[in-house]
Short mmCIF file of C-alpha atoms in Angstrom, two decimals:
data_model
loop_
_atom_site.label_atom_id
_atom_site.label_comp_id
_atom_site.label_asym_id
_atom_site.label_seq_id
_atom_site.Cartn_x
_atom_site.Cartn_y
_atom_site.Cartn_z
CA MET A 1 36.98 22.46 33.59
CA ASP A 2 37.16 20.06 30.66
CA LEU A 3 38.52 21.94 27.62
CA GLU A 4 35.95 20.45 25.24
CA LEU A 5 33.11 21.56 27.51
CA GLU A 6 34.69 25.00 27.85
CA LYS A 7 35.05 25.17 24.06
CA SER A 8 31.38 24.23 23.60
CA GLU A 9 30.25 26.88 26.03
CA LEU A 10 32.45 29.49 24.37
CA ILE A 11 31.14 28.53 20.94
CA GLU A 12 27.65 29.15 22.25
CA GLU A 13 28.60 32.44 23.96
CA LEU A 14 30.42 33.73 20.89
CA GLY A 15 27.56 32.45 18.72
CA VAL A 16 25.02 34.46 20.67
CA TYR A 17 27.27 37.56 20.35
CA PHE A 18 27.69 37.12 16.60
CA GLU A 19 24.02 36.36 16.16
CA THR A 20 22.90 39.54 17.93
CA ASN A 21 25.65 41.94 16.84
CA LYS A 22 26.80 40.75 13.42
CA ILE A 23 23.44 39.77 11.99
CA LEU A 24 24.39 36.14 11.38
CA SER A 25 21.94 33.31 11.53
CA HIS A 26 22.04 31.02 14.54
CA LEU A 27 24.01 28.29 12.80
CA ALA A 28 26.29 30.64 10.82
CA ALA A 29 27.23 32.31 14.11
CA ARG A 30 28.09 28.93 15.66
CA ILE A 31 30.11 27.86 12.63
CA PHE A 32 32.06 31.11 12.66
CA SER A 33 32.64 30.76 16.43
CA LEU A 34 33.89 27.20 16.02
CA LEU A 35 36.25 28.23 13.24
CA ILE A 36 37.65 31.05 15.38
CA LEU A 37 38.30 28.61 18.22
CA SER A 38 39.73 25.87 16.00
CA GLU A 39 43.08 24.79 17.40
CA LYS A 40 44.20 23.37 14.08
CA ASP A 41 44.68 24.73 10.61
CA GLY A 42 41.20 24.39 9.24
CA THR A 43 38.10 22.36 10.09
CA THR A 44 36.46 19.89 7.73
CA PHE A 45 32.83 20.00 6.73
CA ASP A 46 32.20 16.68 8.53
CA GLU A 47 33.77 18.03 11.72
CA LEU A 48 31.45 21.03 11.60
CA VAL A 49 28.39 18.80 11.11
CA THR A 50 29.45 16.49 13.98
CA THR A 51 30.54 19.16 16.43
CA LEU A 52 27.54 21.42 15.90
CA LYS A 53 25.04 18.53 15.58
CA ALA A 54 23.47 20.11 12.54
CA SER A 55 22.31 18.69 9.25
CA LYS A 56 24.66 18.64 6.29
CA SER A 57 22.38 20.86 4.20
CA SER A 58 22.14 23.48 6.99
CA VAL A 59 25.90 23.53 7.53
CA SER A 60 26.45 23.72 3.76
CA THR A 61 23.98 26.62 3.35
CA ASN A 62 25.48 28.59 6.25
CA LEU A 63 29.07 27.92 5.17
CA GLN A 64 28.19 29.23 1.72
CA LEU A 65 26.72 32.40 3.31
CA LEU A 66 29.87 32.89 5.41
CA GLN A 67 32.09 32.38 2.34
CA ASN A 68 30.01 34.77 0.21
CA THR A 69 30.34 37.46 2.87
CA GLY A 70 34.08 36.95 3.08
CA ARG A 71 34.02 35.82 6.70
CA VAL A 72 35.22 32.26 5.96
CA ILE A 73 37.61 30.79 3.46
CA TYR A 74 38.40 27.21 2.50
CA PHE A 75 41.52 25.47 1.28
CA THR A 76 42.58 21.96 0.35
CA LYS A 77 45.55 19.90 1.35
CA LEU A 78 47.75 18.01 -1.10
CA GLY A 79 46.47 14.44 -1.54
CA ASP A 80 43.29 15.10 0.46
CA ARG A 81 39.95 15.64 -1.26
CA LYS A 82 38.40 17.38 1.73
CA ARG A 83 37.90 21.08 2.02
CA TYR A 84 39.16 22.74 5.17
CA PHE A 85 37.46 25.85 6.44
CA LYS A 86 38.76 28.69 8.61
CA ALA A 87 37.86 32.24 9.54
CA ALA A 88 39.20 34.63 6.89
CA PRO A 89 42.48 36.02 8.12
CA ASN A 90 41.52 39.56 7.28
CA ASP A 91 37.98 39.35 8.75
CA ILE A 92 38.92 41.24 11.88
CA ILE A 93 40.41 44.05 9.79
CA VAL A 94 37.25 44.25 7.68
CA GLN A 95 35.08 44.37 10.79
CA LEU A 96 37.27 47.08 12.34
CA ASP A 97 36.96 49.12 9.13
CA LYS A 98 33.17 48.85 9.41
CA LYS A 99 33.25 49.92 13.08
CA ILE A 100 35.54 52.87 12.30
CA ALA A 101 33.19 54.02 9.50
CA GLN A 102 30.21 53.69 11.84
CA TRP A 103 31.89 55.76 14.56
CA GLU A 104 33.07 58.34 11.99
CA GLN A 105 29.44 58.77 10.90
CA GLU A 106 28.30 59.14 14.50
CA LYS A 107 31.04 61.69 15.20
CA GLN A 108 29.96 63.75 12.18
CA LEU A 109 26.38 63.69 13.36
CA HIS A 110 27.37 64.95 16.82
CA GLU A 111 29.52 67.69 15.27
CA LYS A 112 26.59 68.79 13.14
CA LEU A 113 24.33 68.65 16.15
CA PHE A 114 26.78 70.78 18.18
CA ALA A 115 26.97 73.39 15.37
CA PHE A 116 23.19 73.46 15.04
CA LYS A 117 22.62 73.85 18.81
CA THR A 118 25.27 76.55 18.97
CA ASN A 119 23.65 78.55 16.18
CA LEU A 120 20.19 78.01 17.63
CA TYR A 121 21.21 79.30 21.08
CA LYS A 122 23.08 82.22 19.53
CA GLU A 123 20.07 83.14 17.43
CA HIS A 124 17.87 83.23 20.55
CA ASN A 125 20.52 85.03 22.60
CA LYS A 126 20.74 82.05 24.97
CA TYR A 127 24.22 80.85 24.03
CA ASP A 128 26.41 79.70 26.86
CA GLU A 129 29.21 77.26 26.18
CA ASN A 130 28.48 75.60 29.52
CA LEU A 131 24.96 74.53 28.58
CA PRO A 132 24.55 70.81 29.41
CA GLY A 133 23.33 69.94 25.93
CA LEU A 134 26.27 71.63 24.26
CA GLN A 135 28.76 70.17 26.68
CA TYR A 136 27.41 66.66 26.22
CA THR A 137 27.48 66.85 22.45
CA LYS A 138 30.98 68.37 22.42
CA ASN A 139 32.40 65.87 24.91
CA TYR A 140 30.76 62.93 23.19
CA ALA A 141 32.29 63.95 19.85
CA LEU A 142 35.70 64.20 21.56
CA PHE A 143 35.21 60.76 23.11
CA ILE A 144 34.29 59.32 19.73
CA ASN A 145 37.38 60.88 18.19
CA ASP A 146 39.60 59.21 20.81
CA PHE A 147 37.73 55.95 20.31
CA ILE A 148 38.32 56.08 16.54
CA LYS A 149 42.03 56.74 17.09
CA ASN A 150 42.19 53.68 19.39
CA LEU A 151 40.38 51.53 16.81
CA LYS A 152 42.81 52.67 14.12
CA THR A 153 45.75 51.85 16.39
CA LEU A 154 44.30 48.43 17.09
CA LYS A 155 43.79 47.86 13.35
CA ASN A 156 47.40 48.81 12.58
CA ASN A 157 48.69 46.59 15.37
CA LEU A 158 46.63 43.67 14.08
CA GLN A 159 47.76 44.23 10.52
CA ASN A 160 51.39 44.17 11.67
CA THR A 161 50.70 40.94 13.60
CA LEU A 162 48.96 39.31 10.65
CA ASN A 163 51.67 40.28 8.16
#
């Protein structure tokens, strides 16, 4: 397959993912996807406009949004008046921190739910540690705990790679 065609398809696929899971606008998601896939050190504003076939004002607005949220940074090159954009190097770390916090909150909720159900069953003299509801809640909290550990390991490995 032609690499440019493959890149275009991947920009769209990543764009849909970022649009639905990261709460980015359609164009911001495509810009971010393009910057992630950029094979060079930075992409100019004009390259974004041309590649994404979007208006300058729309690209400008969405780039500003991505910069304000810390997802994209820009830099300049000596002797060149253009700004070059790229995905913020620490964006993946920031996103992992958000996911870890989200899963920590979910784990705490399941632990509270487990304690509540345990007390409720004990109060009604129906406690049995093998009850499906208790087992599910307990096992899900254990799964989440392992998942959080893996996310933290991934984060540490990425930080070591980025540094």
